[in-house]
Amino acid sequence: DGGITQSPKYLFRKEGQNVTLSCEQNLNHDAMYWYRQDPGQGLRLIYYSQIVNDFQKGDIAEGYSVSREKKESFPLTVTSAQKNPTAFYLCASSMVWGSPGELFFGEGSRLTVL
Amino acid sequence: GENVEQHPSTLSVQEGDSAVIKCTYSDSASNYFPWYKQELGKRPQLIIDIRSNVGEKKDQRIAVTLNKTAKHFSLHITETQPEDSAVYFCAASGRNRDDKIIFGKGTRLHILP
């Protein structure tokens, strides 16, 4: 089954701890993205990657970091520098960056900071 | 950069009636306008999209219209059904390699029995 998989689905973190959210896709897509979803705020872009070993900051990158060592994987680390990390995080992929097209989303990871 | 405004934030319509959600964008270079539907507890999924070389696109009960001069586009759902209840997001993107897909804040659509 082709698709995009996020884990974990739910995650709890104590203040001051870093946490890494996993995102894996087997769609052979070049581009991958991380969005943050808060009630009434829509989908805000954190980071995106067009090709392996390259990524760019989105609109709200502060307090987050990513890596793209493999085409299939784009993990997101929420660092202790992120002031308000409690949110729903969505990973997405698309076939080719340069030609706008459909985003395929994962099922999301809900992070709660205690 | 691009900014997308979406209205209304909440919309309730009687089952069988039509629903209209409107979006405006700021960057005249934008040329791709998708709409995503997110049912409760599920991932967003593309339901329809339109590119700037057309003014209207239909797919069964849903249609999207685009007015490039006014920089606004709308989603129309006819003969609404309970399964249409969801949050709908509009988005806009340009044609350049570095252009990002920018989303509106979403519209929560309630279909009333």
XYZ file of C-alpha atoms in Angstrom:
227
model
C 0.000 0.000 0.000
C 1.462 3.350 -1.023
C 1.201 6.187 1.362
C 2.700 8.449 3.947
C 3.108 7.294 7.538
C 3.578 9.426 10.618
C 4.516 8.220 14.064
C 3.767 8.416 16.847
C 0.103 9.378 16.606
C 0.108 10.840 20.114
C 3.110 12.131 22.029
C 3.535 13.730 25.406
C 6.599 15.724 26.317
C 7.830 17.500 29.373
C 8.935 21.089 29.037
C 12.582 21.372 28.078
C 12.706 18.092 26.188
C 13.315 17.672 22.478
C 11.065 15.284 20.584
C 11.292 13.853 17.079
C 8.289 13.086 14.879
C 8.741 10.509 12.156
C 7.474 10.812 8.577
C 8.011 8.109 5.967
C 6.613 7.884 2.441
C 6.748 5.136 -0.179
C 5.197 7.178 -2.971
C 8.580 7.996 -4.517
C 7.775 11.686 -4.099
C 10.567 14.219 -4.315
C 9.079 16.926 -2.100
C 8.135 16.610 1.557
C 6.648 19.114 3.981
C 5.818 19.653 7.628
C 2.752 21.656 8.615
C 1.462 22.675 11.998
C -2.295 22.808 12.557
C -3.835 24.821 15.385
C -7.568 25.484 15.810
C -8.619 28.399 13.622
C -5.124 28.831 12.188
C -5.201 26.635 9.142
C -2.087 24.796 8.032
C 1.159 26.651 8.583
C 4.349 25.516 6.876
C 7.278 24.680 9.170
C 9.886 23.207 6.806
C 9.967 21.720 3.337
C 12.398 19.708 1.275
C 12.585 19.454 -2.490
C 15.367 16.870 -2.734
C 17.535 14.723 -0.517
C 20.034 16.599 1.656
C 18.281 19.909 1.057
C 15.523 21.662 2.993
C 14.134 25.160 3.448
C 12.486 27.058 6.261
C 8.787 27.680 6.019
C 6.804 30.419 7.729
C 7.177 29.192 11.335
C 10.531 27.348 11.468
C 11.769 28.767 14.769
C 12.222 26.062 17.386
C 12.100 23.218 14.853
C 14.720 21.273 12.904
C 14.578 18.683 10.124
C 16.787 16.376 8.112
C 16.419 14.732 4.702
C 19.029 12.000 4.499
C 16.787 9.663 2.499
C 14.134 10.371 -0.103
C 11.584 8.404 1.908
C 12.128 10.068 5.262
C 11.702 13.607 6.632
C 11.770 13.645 10.451
C 10.878 16.765 12.410
C 12.462 17.617 15.759
C 10.564 19.925 18.055
C 13.198 21.502 20.246
C 12.939 23.060 23.681
C 13.292 26.432 21.953
C 9.777 26.131 20.509
C 7.681 28.316 22.814
C 4.298 26.742 22.222
C 4.819 23.238 20.834
C 1.458 21.713 21.728
C -0.220 21.205 18.351
C -1.221 18.784 15.638
C 1.604 18.152 13.154
C 1.004 17.016 9.594
C 3.587 15.687 7.181
C 2.909 15.761 3.456
C 4.578 14.861 0.193
C 4.123 15.769 -3.444
C 5.510 14.404 -6.658
C 7.537 17.317 -7.948
C 8.047 20.654 -6.294
C 8.390 22.768 -9.408
C 4.976 21.831 -10.759
C 2.312 22.508 -8.121
C 0.206 19.461 -7.540
C -1.586 17.383 -4.976
C -0.252 17.136 -1.461
C -0.597 13.732 0.159
C -0.876 14.031 3.920
C -0.091 11.636 6.722
C -2.571 11.051 9.518
C -0.787 13.473 11.806
C 0.941 13.465 15.168
C -0.589 15.214 18.143
C 2.047 16.596 20.507
C 1.132 17.687 24.005
C 3.604 19.406 26.282
C 2.912 18.776 29.952
C 4.719 36.688 0.126
C 1.365 35.152 -0.609
C -1.511 35.613 1.837
C -4.777 33.700 1.604
C -7.947 34.844 3.363
C -10.862 32.439 3.733
C -14.473 33.148 4.712
C -16.566 32.234 6.542
C -14.787 30.446 9.372
C -17.954 28.500 10.173
C -20.900 27.711 7.935
C -24.126 25.841 8.685
C -26.480 24.829 5.896
C -29.570 22.674 5.730
C -29.094 19.287 4.111
C -29.875 19.594 0.426
C -29.028 23.289 0.229
C -25.880 24.741 -1.344
C -22.744 25.911 0.446
C -20.276 28.503 -0.775
C -16.826 29.177 0.679
C -14.786 32.120 -0.555
C -11.067 32.830 -0.621
C -8.939 35.770 -1.694
C -5.230 35.797 -2.403
C -2.680 38.569 -2.576
C -0.011 37.454 -5.052
C -1.075 37.980 -8.655
C 1.606 35.461 -9.732
C -0.254 32.600 -8.045
C -1.639 30.170 -10.577
C -2.695 27.027 -8.729
C -5.643 26.915 -6.322
C -6.464 23.625 -4.591
C -9.187 22.845 -2.060
C -8.709 20.278 0.702
C -11.314 18.599 2.880
C -10.481 17.388 6.384
C -13.042 15.215 8.103
C -12.956 14.998 11.875
C -9.883 13.112 13.036
C -8.648 12.455 9.512
C -5.995 13.804 7.175
C -6.709 16.602 4.677
C -7.444 15.337 1.178
C -7.576 17.161 -2.117
C -11.129 17.435 -3.452
C -10.705 19.768 -6.397
C -8.172 22.191 -7.838
C -8.063 24.835 -10.532
C -5.283 26.476 -12.478
C -5.265 30.038 -13.668
C -5.914 29.215 -17.298
C -9.527 28.229 -16.526
C -12.342 30.084 -14.810
C -14.441 27.195 -13.540
C -14.121 23.493 -12.875
C -16.807 21.025 -11.806
C -16.733 17.542 -10.358
C -20.182 16.151 -9.599
C -21.595 18.223 -6.724
C -18.570 20.420 -6.218
C -17.301 23.269 -8.342
C -14.622 25.889 -8.062
C -14.631 29.293 -9.723
C -11.673 31.618 -10.170
C -11.619 35.357 -10.834
C -7.999 36.308 -11.493
C -8.765 39.996 -11.899
C -10.313 40.210 -8.459
C -7.934 37.598 -7.032
C -10.606 35.459 -5.506
C -11.830 31.900 -5.882
C -14.752 30.025 -4.423
C -15.870 26.491 -3.636
C -19.490 25.595 -4.345
C -21.125 22.457 -2.974
C -24.623 21.698 -4.220
C -27.224 19.319 -2.760
C -25.256 19.052 0.466
C -25.222 15.751 2.328
C -24.240 14.807 5.906
C -20.884 13.475 4.704
C -19.998 16.973 3.479
C -19.582 18.037 7.116
C -15.863 18.774 7.490
C -13.272 21.536 7.542
C -12.412 22.881 4.106
C -9.133 24.629 3.293
C -8.374 26.712 0.250
C -4.799 27.284 -0.866
C -2.760 29.170 -3.440
C 0.583 28.571 -5.051
C 2.743 30.169 -7.727
C 4.484 28.660 -10.692
C 8.053 29.167 -9.543
C 10.184 26.408 -8.112
C 10.466 28.081 -4.724
C 6.780 28.902 -4.389
C 5.053 27.396 -1.418
C 1.451 26.284 -1.116
C -0.164 28.748 1.305
C -3.368 27.697 3.038
C -6.334 29.683 4.269
C -7.444 29.251 7.880
C -10.251 26.860 7.035
C -14.041 26.775 7.075
C -15.920 24.383 9.315
C -19.017 23.278 7.406
C -21.962 21.823 9.333
C -24.744 20.097 7.427
C -27.952 20.325 9.428
C -30.533 17.507 9.229
